[in-house]
Amino acid sequence: MATALASQLAQIRVQSTNALDLKAQKKAHSKSLLFDAHHAATQDFDTLFQLCNEGYQEICRLDQRFLSFAGNLFSDQSKQEDRTQMTAAQNESLDNVLEDFMSLVGARLLLKPAMKAMEWLVRRFSVHQYNMKCFVLTFLPYHTSPLFLSALAILPQQRPAAFKFLQPYIQSSTNPPRHTIVHTLAHNQDLFSAFNLYTLNVCRRGQQCLALLSFWSSVTSEAVALMLDRSRLGRLELQRQNQEDVVIHVMPTVAEGLSMQNIPDLRVGCFIILTVLSSKASLSESVLTAAMDLVVTAWEDIVHAGLICLVVLSQQRQAVTLPKKTFKALVATKQLSDDLILLRQHYRVEKLVLGLVLGSLNKLGKRGNAERLRFVRVLLEANLMQSSFVAAALTLMLRLSCGTFLLSSSKDGFDTRSALVDLLLYLADSENVGSTIHLSLENTDTETRQRGHELFSNHRRSKKHSDILETDDDMQYVVQEASSMHFDELVDRIPSRTAFEVSFLSHSDSYIFASLSDAFLAAYRSPDHLDAFSKLPLLRKSLAMSEPLYFSFFVRIWCGHYPTLARAAAIRMLSQYIDTEELSVDVQILLPYVLYALADPKLLVRRAAIDLAMALASSYSKMDNQNGDQYRLNILGKGQIYGQGIQSEELAWLPWEAALEFIRVWLTPDLEEIRLDPGQLQRSLVNRLTVPAGSRETGNNGQKVKTSLRYSVLTWLCSHIVNAPVLSLRARLLPILIKVPKVGQTSPSALLKPLLTETIVQGYETLRLICEKEHINTSQYINHVIEIASPKDQECVKLLQDCISDVKPVDGPSLRVAAFRRLRRIWPLSKPQLQISLGQFMLDLAALDPSSAEASLNQTEALDTLRTVNLSTDVLQSLMDDLPSLAHGGPQKAAKRRRTVSSPHALGGDIRRISILLEIVEASVTEANPSLVGSLFKILTDIRGYKEHSGLELHYLELLTINSLLSILRSPTTPVIEKSEVRADVLVECIRNSSNPQVQQQALLLVSILASIVPELIIHNVMPIFTFMNSSIMKRTDDYSAHIVKQVCDRALTTISH
């Protein structure tokens, strides 16, 4: 009985509020976050309220949401509130208000005003005792800072089981390391549940902050990984049960977090936890499917993070087919293939891509089939899957193309089966998946395999017959595959005449080209049909020497996305015309497009283009031998070829002699090499255009390559690239011309600048639609256009800056990323003044608040640029001189200080800007930059002034600045610096007053180095270092601190003795 009674009395004593024990009440009153116990015990609530209310008023100016607590927690009546005299219902209501305030103030605990407000909650409402869980978890994200030690020091002796792990750190007054918190979360279910519940409650109130969510997501995901690793111990059944327990314990938090659609940072944290769960635990199919649907719910702002999670989840699912909601969300995502290409470098994306391909193919037969097939082609051409996954996709395509359930025409009139067969044939010729499609036939059923072989055999037979058509004059061997009835029907649909069109290369759309191209595609396999087609009245073949309509049609065909045989046939049509008809005009309008065809990767097209080039060379020689001036003056298509507009008027033309020499000296000598290698044309043109002026280099016919000819050719080709509406011509010839340096005083960059301007003004989305229409890779085309920008052309650089700055939510990242990459490449070639301007521009972007995905991309790319380019001393000096002042000009009146603090966004941007620049300076400076010492000391002085101004210490910035100074001054030879630039007093202040041991240590090292460089400045500041040290480095007992103190003493005392 005595033992039971003693136990009951002990419990009563623990829970007692000591209402009559004055000594105990005084001890409880002395618990403080800001003051030592002796000082806190002497303070009354009126004095405390006045001090703490000042802090509360300041944070109200930072965030208007704090104003709601003015009528309760920070009212005059609160000074008389006593929790021990309240009822249980009143205490419960007060607890809700206190926890609401602590959740909101948690984002600003590093600010002095916030700590003052928290001081009132501790002293008046004893939140550290009655609301201990919320109190500790509010401070937990700042577990490495001194304020967490202050919070631990006032916790009562009796603590919940969740916080038992803090006892050793309370006794030793040291900060708990991160790995301890992670380990405790993994082994202490009470703490794990409490922290998750606290985080979700904060988010439900809309009071979340980045510090809390980033800390929660990182430690929680690591703890979950530890839990799952621990669950693998024991028998298989025990392992399975342990994993299920972990999943049951974690998934409710993840599911609720994913359901909060307006908190992207919380959802990203849940993505991380879900990724860990799916990769380390065996989740059921239903759980994985539900998780994928939750991930894609309202994920527009976090697509990249969501894709990473989906990739991991899809790898763990047994089923390849994606959930319906997930599939719709992925298909609607812009630039999905670009994101998947980036993810493929670090993750296995095959199963997710296969699910997208199969999902698109299974929906064929409905509306939108053209878009689905285009989507499939993009995914397969991106080469995102291994051969086995590609085989699975192509097997389904073969079965669909050979099956009977696919309608030949879908609801929107689209010929689905024909388009699918064309896609199969296109992929069969592709370098990426061509071999895989033939291999996949062996893994299908007998009927599908047989029909697949028939499909590809017919395709190979048509290619063989095309070769015969190309090389054999006897047309009896040509197989007539096109239906005469089909060709005749298409011809009947063509209008009999057109009164307005003079060129099919005009910038305005043609209303007859589509019907003409359909008829040509039905005729190109038959010589009879081709002959009938060329005589159509609409083409006006008889007027081919006076207007470009006839020639321009076939040019547009061979430059378009048409079958290889059709493009080769279009080239042969003009070759036959030039061979049989006597040219009476200068047809140099064909030459850029002949160059285009000579660089084609398909051998059939190159062979046909070689025949056309030889025909042109022969005809031009005949015209030159006739010595008639009329041939030199009349140029076919002049003022007409690109329509009745400025594009045709601004075209540059080759003089007759230049056109003749271009064909003889530049074009025909290399035709045999071009037939064997499509890259030979590029090498040949670049070599001839880059011949230095006055060079003795000659062509194969012994003629010199004159500068005037090179200039004419360069100007002529650049004008066609700028003014031609055919995007494929630009995409193929632009990479050749941008490799050419100056010709005389003219560079390709200056001539092609209008194209760069046009591309940037159009924007990515418009450009993407045009590229898709012409089947051109948008990213590659953008990269070629951006390469036009030259470091010697200020206007081009300004265009790239405008492209980066003009952030549009509808535009994709490719254009801006290409601009950033080009600026990084031209940086070493830029003049110092341009480097300074670009450095300032990049720093402005890097310091912006990433309020959107576009701004975040700009910030990331700008940081990469500043970290990768070589920043000279002049650039660093200029950037540091333009930094804003944190101290705002030095001491100010109280009212002025309050107005300054009330602008948190501007202040946060200034600190972010200084932090970014100091990180770059620390990574860049060496002993070769002694001129930066003065600027670095000014920054350090400004940082210390900010501490006096706001009460907030910026330890990280101080450390970066001191480390940069150490990098400069640690030199084998004594660096030459101005004595007036060294601020020894600021270093002494860092050593004496900083609460960060690393700052103290590095500042002491800097003092020891300066003692040998500027001893007269250090002598007068040695004694203050070793007096009034408070809790600084002098009281630390670790070996490194002792080593630093010894080093300072040795150098400083040696200096004094001398």
CSV table of N, CA, C and O in Angstrom, one decimal, residues 5-87:
chain,number,residue,atom,x,y,z
A,5,LEU,N,0.8,4.2,-2.8
A,5,LEU,CA,0.5,5.6,-2.4
A,5,LEU,C,1.6,6.5,-2.8
A,5,LEU,O,1.4,7.7,-3.3
A,6,ALA,N,2.9,6.0,-2.6
A,6,ALA,CA,4.0,6.9,-3.0
A,6,ALA,C,4.0,7.1,-4.5
A,6,ALA,O,4.3,8.2,-5.0
A,7,SER,N,3.6,6.1,-5.3
A,7,SER,CA,3.5,6.3,-6.7
A,7,SER,C,2.5,7.3,-7.1
A,7,SER,O,2.7,8.2,-8.0
A,8,GLN,N,1.3,7.3,-6.5
A,8,GLN,CA,0.3,8.2,-6.8
A,8,GLN,C,0.7,9.7,-6.4
A,8,GLN,O,0.4,10.6,-7.1
A,9,LEU,N,1.3,9.8,-5.2
A,9,LEU,CA,1.8,11.1,-4.8
A,9,LEU,C,2.8,11.7,-5.8
A,9,LEU,O,2.9,12.9,-6.0
A,10,ALA,N,3.7,10.8,-6.3
A,10,ALA,CA,4.7,11.2,-7.2
A,10,ALA,C,4.1,11.8,-8.5
A,10,ALA,O,4.5,12.8,-9.1
A,11,GLN,N,3.0,11.1,-9.0
A,11,GLN,CA,2.3,11.5,-10.2
A,11,GLN,C,1.6,12.9,-10.0
A,11,GLN,O,1.7,13.8,-10.8
A,12,ILE,N,1.1,13.0,-8.8
A,12,ILE,CA,0.4,14.3,-8.5
A,12,ILE,C,1.4,15.4,-8.4
A,12,ILE,O,1.2,16.6,-8.9
A,13,ARG,N,2.6,15.1,-7.9
A,13,ARG,CA,3.7,16.1,-7.7
A,13,ARG,C,4.2,16.6,-9.1
A,13,ARG,O,4.5,17.7,-9.3
A,14,VAL,N,4.3,15.6,-10.0
A,14,VAL,CA,4.8,15.9,-11.4
A,14,VAL,C,3.8,16.8,-12.1
A,14,VAL,O,4.2,17.8,-12.8
A,15,GLN,N,2.5,16.6,-11.9
A,15,GLN,CA,1.5,17.3,-12.7
A,15,GLN,C,1.0,18.6,-11.9
A,15,GLN,O,0.3,19.4,-12.4
A,16,SER,N,1.6,18.8,-10.7
A,16,SER,CA,1.2,20.0,-9.9
A,16,SER,C,1.7,21.2,-10.6
A,16,SER,O,2.8,21.3,-11.2
A,17,THR,N,0.9,22.3,-10.5
A,17,THR,CA,1.3,23.6,-11.0
A,17,THR,C,2.0,24.5,-10.0
A,17,THR,O,2.4,25.6,-10.2
A,18,ASN,N,2.3,23.9,-8.8
A,18,ASN,CA,3.0,24.6,-7.7
A,18,ASN,C,2.3,26.0,-7.5
A,18,ASN,O,3.0,27.0,-7.4
A,19,ALA,N,1.0,26.0,-7.3
A,19,ALA,CA,0.3,27.2,-7.0
A,19,ALA,C,0.8,28.0,-5.8
A,19,ALA,O,0.7,29.2,-5.7
A,20,LEU,N,1.3,27.2,-4.8
A,20,LEU,CA,1.7,27.8,-3.5
A,20,LEU,C,3.2,27.9,-3.4
A,20,LEU,O,3.7,28.4,-2.4
A,21,ASP,N,3.9,27.3,-4.3
A,21,ASP,CA,5.4,27.3,-4.2
A,21,ASP,C,5.9,28.5,-5.0
A,21,ASP,O,6.1,28.4,-6.2
A,22,LEU,N,6.3,29.5,-4.3
A,22,LEU,CA,6.7,30.8,-4.9
A,22,LEU,C,8.1,30.5,-5.6
A,22,LEU,O,8.3,31.1,-6.7
A,23,LYS,N,8.9,29.7,-5.0
A,23,LYS,CA,10.2,29.4,-5.6
A,23,LYS,C,10.1,28.7,-7.0
A,23,LYS,O,10.8,29.0,-7.9
A,24,ALA,N,9.2,27.7,-7.0
A,24,ALA,CA,8.9,27.0,-8.2
A,24,ALA,C,8.3,27.9,-9.3
A,24,ALA,O,8.6,27.8,-10.5
A,25,GLN,N,7.4,28.8,-8.9
A,25,GLN,CA,6.8,29.7,-9.8
A,25,GLN,C,7.8,30.7,-10.4
A,25,GLN,O,7.8,31.0,-11.6
A,26,LYS,N,8.8,31.1,-9.6
A,26,LYS,CA,9.8,32.0,-10.1
A,26,LYS,C,10.7,31.3,-11.1
A,26,LYS,O,11.1,31.9,-12.1
A,27,LYS,N,11.0,30.0,-10.8
A,27,LYS,CA,11.8,29.3,-11.7
A,27,LYS,C,11.1,29.1,-13.0
A,27,LYS,O,11.7,29.1,-14.1
A,28,ALA,N,9.8,28.8,-13.0
A,28,ALA,CA,9.1,28.6,-14.2
A,28,ALA,C,9.0,29.9,-15.0
A,28,ALA,O,9.1,30.0,-16.2
A,29,HIS,N,8.9,31.1,-14.3
A,29,HIS,CA,8.9,32.4,-14.9
A,29,HIS,C,10.2,32.7,-15.6
A,29,HIS,O,10.2,33.6,-16.5
A,30,SER,N,11.3,32.1,-15.1
A,30,SER,CA,12.6,32.5,-15.7
A,30,SER,C,12.9,31.7,-17.0
A,30,SER,O,14.0,31.9,-17.6
A,31,LYS,N,12.0,30.8,-17.4
A,31,LYS,CA,12.2,30.1,-18.7
A,31,LYS,C,12.0,31.1,-19.8
A,31,LYS,O,11.0,31.6,-20.0
A,32,SER,N,13.1,31.3,-20.6
A,32,SER,CA,13.0,32.4,-21.7
A,32,SER,C,13.9,32.0,-22.9
A,32,SER,O,14.9,31.3,-22.7
A,33,LEU,N,13.4,32.4,-24.0
A,33,LEU,CA,14.1,32.2,-25.3
A,33,LEU,C,15.2,33.2,-25.5
A,33,LEU,O,16.1,33.0,-26.2
A,34,LEU,N,15.0,34.4,-24.9
A,34,LEU,CA,15.9,35.6,-25.3
A,34,LEU,C,16.8,36.0,-24.1
A,34,LEU,O,17.9,36.5,-24.4
A,35,PHE,N,16.4,35.7,-22.9
A,35,PHE,CA,17.2,36.2,-21.7
A,35,PHE,C,17.7,35.0,-20.9
A,35,PHE,O,17.1,34.0,-20.9
A,36,ASP,N,18.7,35.3,-20.2
A,36,ASP,CA,19.2,34.3,-19.2
A,36,ASP,C,18.3,34.2,-18.1
A,36,ASP,O,17.4,35.1,-17.8
A,37,ALA,N,18.3,33.1,-17.3
A,37,ALA,CA,17.4,32.8,-16.3
A,37,ALA,C,17.3,33.9,-15.2
A,37,ALA,O,16.3,34.3,-14.7
A,38,HIS,N,18.5,34.4,-14.8
A,38,HIS,CA,18.5,35.5,-13.8
A,38,HIS,C,17.8,36.7,-14.2
A,38,HIS,O,17.1,37.3,-13.4
A,39,HIS,N,18.1,37.2,-15.4
A,39,HIS,CA,17.5,38.4,-15.9
A,39,HIS,C,16.0,38.2,-16.1
A,39,HIS,O,15.1,39.0,-15.8
A,40,ALA,N,15.6,37.0,-16.7
A,40,ALA,CA,14.2,36.7,-17.0
A,40,ALA,C,13.3,36.7,-15.7
A,40,ALA,O,12.2,37.1,-15.7
A,41,ALA,N,13.9,36.2,-14.6
A,41,ALA,CA,13.2,36.1,-13.3
A,41,ALA,C,12.8,37.5,-12.8
A,41,ALA,O,11.8,37.6,-12.0
A,42,THR,N,13.5,38.5,-13.2
A,42,THR,CA,13.2,39.9,-12.6
A,42,THR,C,12.3,40.7,-13.5
A,42,THR,O,11.9,41.8,-13.1
A,43,GLN,N,11.8,40.1,-14.6
A,43,GLN,CA,10.9,40.9,-15.5
A,43,GLN,C,9.5,40.6,-15.1
A,43,GLN,O,9.1,39.5,-14.8
A,44,ASP,N,8.7,41.7,-15.2
A,44,ASP,CA,7.2,41.5,-15.0
A,44,ASP,C,6.6,41.4,-16.4
A,44,ASP,O,7.1,41.7,-17.4
A,45,PHE,N,5.3,41.1,-16.3
A,45,PHE,CA,4.6,40.9,-17.6
A,45,PHE,C,4.3,42.2,-18.4
A,45,PHE,O,4.2,42.2,-19.6
A,46,ASP,N,4.2,43.3,-17.7
A,46,ASP,CA,4.0,44.6,-18.4
A,46,ASP,C,5.3,44.9,-19.2
A,46,ASP,O,5.2,45.3,-20.4
A,47,THR,N,6.5,44.7,-18.6
A,47,THR,CA,7.7,45.0,-19.4
A,47,THR,C,7.8,44.0,-20.5
A,47,THR,O,8.2,44.4,-21.7
A,48,LEU,N,7.5,42.8,-20.2
A,48,LEU,CA,7.7,41.7,-21.3
A,48,LEU,C,6.7,42.0,-22.4
A,48,LEU,O,7.1,41.9,-23.6
A,49,PHE,N,5.5,42.4,-22.1
A,49,PHE,CA,4.5,42.6,-23.2
A,49,PHE,C,4.9,43.8,-24.1
A,49,PHE,O,4.7,43.7,-25.3
A,50,GLN,N,5.4,44.8,-23.5
A,50,GLN,CA,5.9,46.0,-24.3
A,50,GLN,C,7.0,45.5,-25.3
A,50,GLN,O,7.0,45.9,-26.4
A,51,LEU,N,7.9,44.7,-24.8
A,51,LEU,CA,9.0,44.3,-25.6
A,51,LEU,C,8.5,43.3,-26.7
A,51,LEU,O,8.9,43.5,-27.9
A,52,CYS,N,7.7,42.3,-26.3
A,52,CYS,CA,7.3,41.3,-27.2
A,52,CYS,C,6.3,41.9,-28.2
A,52,CYS,O,6.2,41.4,-29.4
A,53,ASN,N,5.5,42.9,-27.8
A,53,ASN,CA,4.5,43.4,-28.7
A,53,ASN,C,5.2,44.2,-29.8
A,53,ASN,O,4.6,44.3,-31.0
A,54,GLU,N,6.3,44.8,-29.6
A,54,GLU,CA,7.1,45.4,-30.6
A,54,GLU,C,7.5,44.4,-31.7
A,54,GLU,O,7.3,44.7,-32.9
A,55,GLY,N,7.9,43.3,-31.3
A,55,GLY,CA,8.2,42.2,-32.3
A,55,GLY,C,7.0,41.8,-33.0
A,55,GLY,O,7.1,41.6,-34.3
A,56,TYR,N,5.9,41.7,-32.3
A,56,TYR,CA,4.7,41.3,-33.0
A,56,TYR,C,4.2,42.3,-34.0
A,56,TYR,O,3.8,41.9,-35.1
A,57,GLN,N,4.3,43.6,-33.7
A,57,GLN,CA,3.9,44.6,-34.6
A,57,GLN,C,4.8,44.6,-35.9
A,57,GLN,O,4.3,44.8,-37.0
A,58,GLU,N,6.1,44.2,-35.7
A,58,GLU,CA,7.0,44.2,-36.9
A,58,GLU,C,6.6,43.0,-37.8
A,58,GLU,O,6.6,43.2,-39.0
A,59,ILE,N,6.3,41.8,-37.2
A,59,ILE,CA,6.0,40.7,-38.1
A,59,ILE,C,4.6,40.9,-38.7
A,59,ILE,O,4.3,40.3,-39.8
A,60,CYS,N,3.7,41.7,-38.1
A,60,CYS,CA,2.4,42.1,-38.7
A,60,CYS,C,2.7,42.9,-40.0
A,60,CYS,O,1.9,42.7,-41.0
A,61,ARG,N,3.7,43.7,-40.0
A,61,ARG,CA,4.0,44.4,-41.2
A,61,ARG,C,4.6,43.5,-42.3
A,61,ARG,O,4.4,43.8,-43.5
A,62,LEU,N,5.2,42.4,-41.9
A,62,LEU,CA,5.7,41.5,-42.9
A,62,LEU,C,4.6,40.6,-43.4
A,62,LEU,O,4.6,40.2,-44.6
A,63,ASP,N,3.6,40.3,-42.6
A,63,ASP,CA,2.5,39.4,-43.0
A,63,ASP,C,1.2,39.8,-42.3
A,63,ASP,O,1.1,39.8,-41.1
A,64,GLN,N,0.3,40.2,-43.2
A,64,GLN,CA,-1.0,40.7,-42.6
A,64,GLN,C,-1.8,39.6,-41.9
A,64,GLN,O,-2.7,39.9,-41.1
A,65,ARG,N,-1.5,38.3,-42.1
A,65,ARG,CA,-2.2,37.3,-41.4
A,65,ARG,C,-2.0,37.3,-39.9
A,65,ARG,O,-2.8,36.7,-39.1
A,66,PHE,N,-0.9,37.9,-39.4
A,66,PHE,CA,-0.7,37.9,-38.0
A,66,PHE,C,-1.6,38.9,-37.3
A,66,PHE,O,-1.8,38.8,-36.0
A,67,LEU,N,-2.3,39.8,-38.0
A,67,LEU,CA,-3.2,40.8,-37.4
A,67,LEU,C,-4.3,40.1,-36.6
A,67,LEU,O,-4.9,40.7,-35.7
A,68,SER,N,-4.7,38.9,-37.1
A,68,SER,CA,-5.9,38.2,-36.4
A,68,SER,C,-5.6,37.9,-35.0
A,68,SER,O,-6.5,37.6,-34.2
A,69,PHE,N,-4.3,37.9,-34.5
A,69,PHE,CA,-4.0,37.5,-33.2
A,69,PHE,C,-3.9,38.8,-32.2
A,69,PHE,O,-3.6,38.6,-31.1
A,70,ALA,N,-4.2,39.9,-32.8
A,70,ALA,CA,-4.1,41.1,-32.0
A,70,ALA,C,-5.2,41.2,-30.9
A,70,ALA,O,-5.0,41.8,-29.8
A,71,GLY,N,-6.3,40.6,-31.1
A,71,GLY,CA,-7.4,40.6,-30.2
A,71,GLY,C,-7.4,39.5,-29.1
A,71,GLY,O,-8.2,39.5,-28.2
A,72,ASN,N,-6.4,38.6,-29.2
A,72,ASN,CA,-6.4,37.5,-28.2
A,72,ASN,C,-5.0,37.4,-27.6
A,72,ASN,O,-4.7,37.8,-26.4
A,73,LEU,N,-4.1,36.9,-28.4
A,73,LEU,CA,-2.7,36.6,-27.8
A,73,LEU,C,-2.0,37.8,-27.4
A,73,LEU,O,-1.2,37.8,-26.5
A,74,PHE,N,-2.2,38.9,-28.2
A,74,PHE,CA,-1.4,40.1,-28.0
A,74,PHE,C,-2.3,41.3,-27.6
A,74,PHE,O,-1.9,42.4,-27.9
A,75,SER,N,-3.3,41.0,-26.9
A,75,SER,CA,-4.2,42.1,-26.4
A,75,SER,C,-3.7,42.4,-25.0
A,75,SER,O,-3.0,41.7,-24.4
A,76,ASP,N,-4.2,43.6,-24.5
A,76,ASP,CA,-3.8,44.0,-23.2
A,76,ASP,C,-4.4,43.0,-22.1
A,76,ASP,O,-3.8,42.8,-21.1
A,77,GLN,N,-5.5,42.4,-22.5
A,77,GLN,CA,-6.1,41.4,-21.5
A,77,GLN,C,-5.2,40.2,-21.4
A,77,GLN,O,-5.3,39.5,-20.3
A,78,SER,N,-4.4,39.9,-22.4
A,78,SER,CA,-3.5,38.7,-22.3
A,78,SER,C,-2.5,38.7,-21.2
A,78,SER,O,-2.1,37.7,-20.7
A,79,LYS,N,-2.2,39.9,-20.7
A,79,LYS,CA,-1.3,40.1,-19.6
A,79,LYS,C,-1.9,39.5,-18.3
A,79,LYS,O,-1.1,39.1,-17.4
A,80,GLN,N,-3.2,39.4,-18.2
A,80,GLN,CA,-3.8,38.8,-17.0
A,80,GLN,C,-4.2,37.4,-17.2
A,80,GLN,O,-4.8,36.8,-16.2
A,81,GLU,N,-4.0,36.8,-18.3
A,81,GLU,CA,-4.5,35.4,-18.6
A,81,GLU,C,-3.6,34.5,-17.8
A,81,GLU,O,-2.3,34.6,-17.7
A,82,ASP,N,-4.2,33.5,-17.2
A,82,ASP,CA,-3.5,32.4,-16.4
A,82,ASP,C,-4.1,31.1,-16.7
A,82,ASP,O,-5.2,30.8,-16.4
A,83,ARG,N,-3.3,30.3,-17.4
A,83,ARG,CA,-3.8,29.0,-17.9
A,83,ARG,C,-4.2,28.1,-16.7
A,83,ARG,O,-5.1,27.2,-16.9
A,84,THR,N,-3.6,28.2,-15.6
A,84,THR,CA,-3.9,27.3,-14.5
A,84,THR,C,-5.3,27.6,-13.9
A,84,THR,O,-5.9,26.8,-13.2
A,85,GLN,N,-5.8,28.8,-14.2
A,85,GLN,CA,-7.2,29.2,-13.7
A,85,GLN,C,-8.3,29.0,-14.8
A,85,GLN,O,-9.4,29.3,-14.5
A,86,MET,N,-7.9,28.5,-16.0
A,86,MET,CA,-8.9,28.3,-17.1
A,86,MET,C,-9.5,26.9,-17.0
A,86,MET,O,-8.9,26.0,-16.4
A,87,THR,N,-10.7,26.8,-17.5
A,87,THR,CA,-11.3,25.5,-17.6
A,87,THR,C,-10.7,24.7,-18.8
A,87,THR,O,-9.9,25.2,-19.6
